[in-house]
Amino acid sequence: KFTVVTFECERKMNISKSGYRVFSANSTTACTELAKRITERLGVELGKSVVYQEANRETRVDVKESVRGQDIFIIQTIPRDVNTAIMELLVMAYALKTSCAKNIIGVIPYFPYSKQCKMRKRGSIVCKLLASMLAKAGLTHIITMDLHQKEIQGFFSFPVDNLRASPFLIQYIQEEIPDYRNAIIVAKTPSAAKRAQSYAERLRLGLAVMHGEAHHSESDMADGRHSPPLSRTTTGHTGLELPLMMAKEKPPITVVGDVGGRIAIIVDDMIDDVEDFVAAAEILKERGAYKIYIMATHGLLSADAPRLIEESAIDEVVVTNTVPHEVQKLQCPKIKTVDVSMILAEAIRRIHNGESMAYLFRNIAVDD
């Protein structure tokens, strides 16, 4: 009898260990919408936990069920209060780690601070710092979508699955844009040309690239190498004369490619401050494009973005639900949403079951 009871206990323990739970680390209701969609597709309930801010703005997390020996997936969508969301994720990950979770996988559709992935003057690579903090808190894996730079994956000491939203956005173009065969894919900057080319090739459409003074790209910012004064006079090193570095001067804005009489579709990984997009739309209208669409994975839409879009020549802005933007949609009916909960749910299922992720990247170009 003792042996039978022991085996029965072991069997129940193995069943428990093979399970998984999905938690949301957000304290705001709007940010839990994506987590609810994902759990509905998986056919599981959202894990019982309480995430809240105390009166002194400290983050507190209470996990209300056992997670011992299980795979835990933490879904964290990033609202406008980025730093609070990061702290919520870190505290919850550490709480699950100390509760003896087997694996802790962060599902972070939009990875914050991804723009700060390069050294700028005497600044810091904040994205690398965040990666180290997540590892220290206990995360063992991350699922994200369309990182600002793919090289960010190298900052982590554990696996990162960088999913793509392009299949969903391409499907939207094919199904929701009338006469899309008369469209042309536009890269707002030369650095976005590879992404735009990938879209153009899969849609069998033409490609146009914008270049000129209306854009102030990251690559044009000083990275510290130009920080000394541009002067030939030196102190302490007589006889040392470095070549004078010439300042950059952008040419007038130009559009390489014919957009006349076409539908212009600008593609990018995120849309935050929209001034550059509005300026690009005006130029494309001047060049003869009769409709302007913006397609982006992450719709941050900060500050006065909804008002600027509504007043601009842009006809429609299409983003995914990696970032909550319901308030912005109420302010601007031009903003449309594509649901990507399907691919996130499938990624969770495959990781838990130990299945290959290759199916989720089929027909995905390297430059997406």
CSV table of N, CA, C and O in Angstrom, one decimal, residues 214-284:
chain,number,residue,atom,x,y,z
A,214,ALA,N,13.8,66.1,-44.5
A,214,ALA,CA,12.7,66.0,-43.6
A,214,ALA,C,12.8,65.0,-42.5
A,214,ALA,O,12.1,65.0,-41.6
A,215,HIS,N,13.8,64.1,-42.7
A,215,HIS,CA,14.0,63.0,-41.7
A,215,HIS,C,15.2,63.2,-40.9
A,215,HIS,O,16.2,63.6,-41.4
A,216,HIS,N,15.1,62.9,-39.6
A,216,HIS,CA,16.3,63.0,-38.7
A,216,HIS,C,16.4,61.6,-38.1
A,216,HIS,O,15.8,61.3,-37.1
A,217,SER,N,17.2,60.8,-38.7
A,217,SER,CA,17.3,59.4,-38.3
A,217,SER,C,18.3,59.2,-37.1
A,217,SER,O,19.1,60.0,-36.8
A,218,GLU,N,18.1,58.0,-36.5
A,218,GLU,CA,19.0,57.6,-35.4
A,218,GLU,C,20.5,57.6,-35.9
A,218,GLU,O,21.4,58.1,-35.2
A,219,SER,N,20.7,57.2,-37.1
A,219,SER,CA,22.1,57.0,-37.6
A,219,SER,C,22.8,58.4,-37.8
A,219,SER,O,24.0,58.4,-37.9
A,220,ASP,N,22.0,59.4,-37.8
A,220,ASP,CA,22.6,60.8,-38.0
A,220,ASP,C,22.9,61.4,-36.7
A,220,ASP,O,23.5,62.5,-36.7
A,221,MET,N,22.6,60.8,-35.6
A,221,MET,CA,22.9,61.4,-34.3
A,221,MET,C,24.3,61.1,-33.9
A,221,MET,O,24.9,60.0,-34.3
A,222,ALA,N,25.0,62.0,-33.2
A,222,ALA,CA,26.4,61.8,-32.8
A,222,ALA,C,26.4,60.6,-31.9
A,222,ALA,O,25.6,60.4,-31.0
A,223,ASP,N,27.4,59.7,-32.0
A,223,ASP,CA,27.5,58.5,-31.2
A,223,ASP,C,28.7,58.6,-30.3
A,223,ASP,O,29.1,57.6,-29.7
A,224,GLY,N,29.3,59.8,-30.1
A,224,GLY,CA,30.4,59.9,-29.2
A,224,GLY,C,31.7,60.0,-29.9
A,224,GLY,O,32.7,60.6,-29.4
A,225,ARG,N,31.8,59.5,-31.2
A,225,ARG,CA,33.1,59.6,-31.9
A,225,ARG,C,33.3,61.0,-32.3
A,225,ARG,O,34.5,61.4,-32.6
A,226,HIS,N,32.3,61.8,-32.5
A,226,HIS,CA,32.4,63.2,-32.9
A,226,HIS,C,32.4,64.2,-31.7
A,226,HIS,O,32.2,65.4,-31.9
A,227,SER,N,32.5,63.7,-30.5
A,227,SER,CA,32.3,64.5,-29.4
A,227,SER,C,33.4,65.6,-29.1
A,227,SER,O,33.1,66.6,-28.6
A,228,PRO,N,34.6,65.3,-29.5
A,228,PRO,CA,35.6,66.4,-29.3
A,228,PRO,C,35.3,67.6,-30.2
A,228,PRO,O,34.7,67.4,-31.3
A,229,PRO,N,35.7,68.8,-29.9
A,229,PRO,CA,35.5,70.0,-30.8
A,229,PRO,C,36.2,69.8,-32.1
A,229,PRO,O,37.3,69.2,-32.2
A,230,LEU,N,35.5,70.2,-33.2
A,230,LEU,CA,36.0,70.1,-34.5
A,230,LEU,C,37.0,71.2,-34.7
A,230,LEU,O,36.7,72.2,-35.4
A,231,SER,N,38.2,71.1,-34.2
A,231,SER,CA,39.1,72.2,-34.2
A,231,SER,C,40.5,71.6,-34.4
A,231,SER,O,40.8,70.5,-33.9
A,232,ARG,N,41.3,72.3,-35.2
A,232,ARG,CA,42.7,71.9,-35.4
A,232,ARG,C,43.6,72.3,-34.2
A,232,ARG,O,44.7,71.8,-34.2
A,233,THR,N,43.2,73.2,-33.4
A,233,THR,CA,44.0,73.6,-32.3
A,233,THR,C,44.0,72.5,-31.2
A,233,THR,O,42.9,72.1,-30.8
A,234,THR,N,45.1,72.1,-30.7
A,234,THR,CA,45.2,71.1,-29.7
A,234,THR,C,46.0,71.6,-28.5
A,234,THR,O,46.9,72.5,-28.7
A,235,THR,N,45.8,71.0,-27.3
A,235,THR,CA,46.5,71.4,-26.2
A,235,THR,C,47.2,70.2,-25.6
A,235,THR,O,46.5,69.2,-25.4
A,236,GLY,N,48.4,70.3,-25.3
A,236,GLY,CA,49.2,69.2,-24.7
A,236,GLY,C,49.8,68.2,-25.7
A,236,GLY,O,50.6,67.4,-25.3
A,237,HIS,N,49.4,68.3,-27.0
A,237,HIS,CA,49.9,67.3,-27.9
A,237,HIS,C,50.3,68.2,-29.2
A,237,HIS,O,49.7,68.1,-30.2
A,238,THR,N,51.4,68.9,-29.0
A,238,THR,CA,51.9,69.7,-30.1
A,238,THR,C,52.3,68.8,-31.2
A,238,THR,O,53.0,67.8,-31.0
A,239,GLY,N,52.0,69.2,-32.4
A,239,GLY,CA,52.4,68.4,-33.6
A,239,GLY,C,51.3,67.4,-34.0
A,239,GLY,O,51.4,66.8,-35.1
A,240,LEU,N,50.3,67.1,-33.1
A,240,LEU,CA,49.3,66.1,-33.5
A,240,LEU,C,48.1,66.9,-34.1
A,240,LEU,O,47.5,67.7,-33.6
A,241,GLU,N,47.9,66.6,-35.4
A,241,GLU,CA,46.8,67.3,-36.1
A,241,GLU,C,45.9,66.3,-36.8
A,241,GLU,O,46.3,65.5,-37.7
A,242,LEU,N,44.7,66.1,-36.3
A,242,LEU,CA,43.7,65.2,-36.9
A,242,LEU,C,43.0,65.8,-38.1
A,242,LEU,O,42.8,67.1,-38.1
A,243,PRO,N,42.5,65.0,-39.0
A,243,PRO,CA,41.8,65.6,-40.1
A,243,PRO,C,40.5,66.2,-39.6
A,243,PRO,O,39.8,65.7,-38.7
A,244,LEU,N,40.1,67.3,-40.2
A,244,LEU,CA,38.9,68.0,-39.9
A,244,LEU,C,37.7,67.3,-40.4
A,244,LEU,O,37.6,66.9,-41.6
A,245,MET,N,36.7,66.9,-39.5
A,245,MET,CA,35.6,66.2,-40.0
A,245,MET,C,34.5,67.1,-40.5
A,245,MET,O,34.1,68.1,-39.8
A,246,MET,N,34.0,66.8,-41.7
A,246,MET,CA,33.0,67.7,-42.3
A,246,MET,C,31.6,67.4,-41.8
A,246,MET,O,31.3,66.2,-41.6
A,247,ALA,N,30.9,68.4,-41.5
A,247,ALA,CA,29.5,68.2,-41.1
A,247,ALA,C,28.6,67.7,-42.2
A,247,ALA,O,28.8,68.0,-43.3
A,248,LYS,N,27.6,66.8,-41.8
A,248,LYS,CA,26.7,66.3,-42.8
A,248,LYS,C,25.7,67.3,-43.2
A,248,LYS,O,25.3,68.2,-42.5
A,249,GLU,N,25.4,67.3,-44.5
A,249,GLU,CA,24.4,68.2,-45.0
A,249,GLU,C,23.4,67.3,-45.9
A,249,GLU,O,23.8,66.8,-46.9
A,250,LYS,N,22.2,67.3,-45.4
A,250,LYS,CA,21.2,66.4,-46.2
A,250,LYS,C,20.7,67.2,-47.4
A,250,LYS,O,20.5,68.4,-47.4
A,251,PRO,N,20.5,66.4,-48.5
A,251,PRO,CA,19.9,67.0,-49.7
A,251,PRO,C,18.5,67.3,-49.5
A,251,PRO,O,17.8,66.8,-48.6
A,252,PRO,N,17.9,68.1,-50.4
A,252,PRO,CA,16.4,68.2,-50.4
A,252,PRO,C,15.7,66.9,-50.5
A,252,PRO,O,16.2,66.0,-51.1
A,253,ILE,N,14.5,66.8,-49.9
A,253,ILE,CA,13.8,65.5,-49.8
A,253,ILE,C,13.5,65.0,-51.3
A,253,ILE,O,13.0,65.8,-52.1
A,254,THR,N,13.7,63.8,-51.5
A,254,THR,CA,13.4,63.2,-52.8
A,254,THR,C,12.7,61.9,-52.6
A,254,THR,O,12.9,61.2,-51.6
A,255,VAL,N,12.0,61.5,-53.6
A,255,VAL,CA,11.3,60.2,-53.6
A,255,VAL,C,11.9,59.4,-54.8
A,255,VAL,O,11.7,59.8,-55.9
A,256,VAL,N,12.6,58.3,-54.5
A,256,VAL,CA,13.1,57.4,-55.5
A,256,VAL,C,12.1,56.4,-55.9
A,256,VAL,O,11.8,55.5,-55.1
A,257,GLY,N,11.4,56.6,-57.0
A,257,GLY,CA,10.3,55.7,-57.4
A,257,GLY,C,9.1,56.5,-57.8
A,257,GLY,O,8.9,57.6,-57.3
A,258,ASP,N,8.3,56.0,-58.6
A,258,ASP,CA,7.1,56.7,-59.2
A,258,ASP,C,5.9,56.4,-58.3
A,258,ASP,O,5.5,55.2,-58.3
A,259,VAL,N,5.4,57.4,-57.6
A,259,VAL,CA,4.2,57.1,-56.8
A,259,VAL,C,2.9,57.8,-57.4
A,259,VAL,O,1.9,57.8,-56.8
A,260,GLY,N,3.1,58.4,-58.5
A,260,GLY,CA,2.0,59.2,-59.2
A,260,GLY,C,0.8,58.2,-59.5
A,260,GLY,O,1.0,57.2,-60.2
A,261,GLY,N,-0.4,58.6,-59.1
A,261,GLY,CA,-1.6,57.8,-59.4
A,261,GLY,C,-1.6,56.5,-58.7
A,261,GLY,O,-2.4,55.6,-59.1
A,262,ARG,N,-0.8,56.3,-57.6
A,262,ARG,CA,-0.8,55.0,-56.9
A,262,ARG,C,-1.2,55.2,-55.5
A,262,ARG,O,-1.3,56.3,-54.9
A,263,ILE,N,-1.5,54.1,-54.8
A,263,ILE,CA,-1.7,54.0,-53.4
A,263,ILE,C,-0.4,53.8,-52.7
A,263,ILE,O,0.3,52.9,-53.0
A,264,ALA,N,0.0,54.7,-51.9
A,264,ALA,CA,1.3,54.7,-51.2
A,264,ALA,C,1.1,54.0,-49.8
A,264,ALA,O,0.3,54.4,-49.0
A,265,ILE,N,1.9,52.9,-49.6
A,265,ILE,CA,1.8,52.2,-48.3
A,265,ILE,C,3.2,52.3,-47.6
A,265,ILE,O,4.1,51.7,-48.1
A,266,ILE,N,3.3,53.1,-46.6
A,266,ILE,CA,4.5,53.2,-45.8
A,266,ILE,C,4.6,52.2,-44.7
A,266,ILE,O,3.6,52.0,-44.0
A,267,VAL,N,5.7,51.4,-44.7
A,267,VAL,CA,5.8,50.3,-43.7
A,267,VAL,C,6.9,50.7,-42.7
A,267,VAL,O,8.0,51.2,-43.1
A,268,ASP,N,6.7,50.3,-41.5
A,268,ASP,CA,7.8,50.6,-40.4
A,268,ASP,C,7.5,49.6,-39.3
A,268,ASP,O,6.4,49.0,-39.2
A,269,ASP,N,8.4,49.5,-38.3
A,269,ASP,CA,8.3,48.6,-37.2
A,269,ASP,C,7.4,49.3,-36.1
A,269,ASP,O,6.7,48.6,-35.3
A,270,MET,N,7.5,50.6,-36.0
A,270,MET,CA,6.7,51.3,-35.0
A,270,MET,C,6.3,52.7,-35.4
A,270,MET,O,7.0,53.3,-36.2
A,271,ILE,N,5.2,53.2,-34.8
A,271,ILE,CA,4.8,54.6,-35.1
A,271,ILE,C,4.6,55.2,-33.7
A,271,ILE,O,3.7,54.8,-33.0
A,272,ASP,N,5.4,56.2,-33.4
A,272,ASP,CA,5.4,56.8,-32.1
A,272,ASP,C,5.1,58.3,-32.3
A,272,ASP,O,3.9,58.7,-32.4
A,273,ASP,N,6.1,59.1,-32.4
A,273,ASP,CA,5.9,60.5,-32.8
A,273,ASP,C,5.6,60.5,-34.3
A,273,ASP,O,6.4,60.0,-35.1
A,274,VAL,N,4.6,61.2,-34.7
A,274,VAL,CA,4.1,61.0,-36.1
A,274,VAL,C,4.5,62.1,-37.1
A,274,VAL,O,4.1,62.1,-38.2
A,275,GLU,N,5.3,63.1,-36.6
A,275,GLU,CA,5.6,64.2,-37.4
A,275,GLU,C,6.3,63.8,-38.7
A,275,GLU,O,6.0,64.3,-39.8
A,276,ASP,N,7.2,62.8,-38.6
A,276,ASP,CA,7.9,62.4,-39.8
A,276,ASP,C,7.0,61.7,-40.8
A,276,ASP,O,7.1,61.8,-42.0
A,277,PHE,N,6.0,60.9,-40.3
A,277,PHE,CA,5.0,60.2,-41.1
A,277,PHE,C,4.1,61.3,-41.8
A,277,PHE,O,3.7,61.1,-43.0
A,278,VAL,N,3.7,62.3,-41.1
A,278,VAL,CA,2.8,63.3,-41.6
A,278,VAL,C,3.6,64.1,-42.7
A,278,VAL,O,3.0,64.3,-43.8
A,279,ALA,N,4.9,64.4,-42.5
A,279,ALA,CA,5.7,65.1,-43.5
A,279,ALA,C,5.8,64.2,-44.8
A,279,ALA,O,5.7,64.7,-45.9
A,280,ALA,N,6.1,62.9,-44.5
A,280,ALA,CA,6.2,62.0,-45.7
A,280,ALA,C,4.9,61.9,-46.5
A,280,ALA,O,4.9,61.8,-47.7
A,281,ALA,N,3.8,61.8,-45.8
A,281,ALA,CA,2.5,61.8,-46.5
A,281,ALA,C,2.3,63.0,-47.3
A,281,ALA,O,1.8,62.9,-48.5
A,282,GLU,N,2.6,64.2,-46.8
A,282,GLU,CA,2.5,65.4,-47.6
A,282,GLU,C,3.3,65.4,-48.9
A,282,GLU,O,2.9,65.8,-50.0
A,283,ILE,N,4.6,64.9,-48.8
A,283,ILE,CA,5.4,64.8,-49.9
A,283,ILE,C,4.9,63.8,-51.0
A,283,ILE,O,4.8,64.1,-52.2
A,284,LEU,N,4.4,62.7,-50.5
A,284,LEU,CA,3.8,61.7,-51.4
A,284,LEU,C,2.6,62.2,-52.1
A,284,LEU,O,2.3,61.9,-53.3
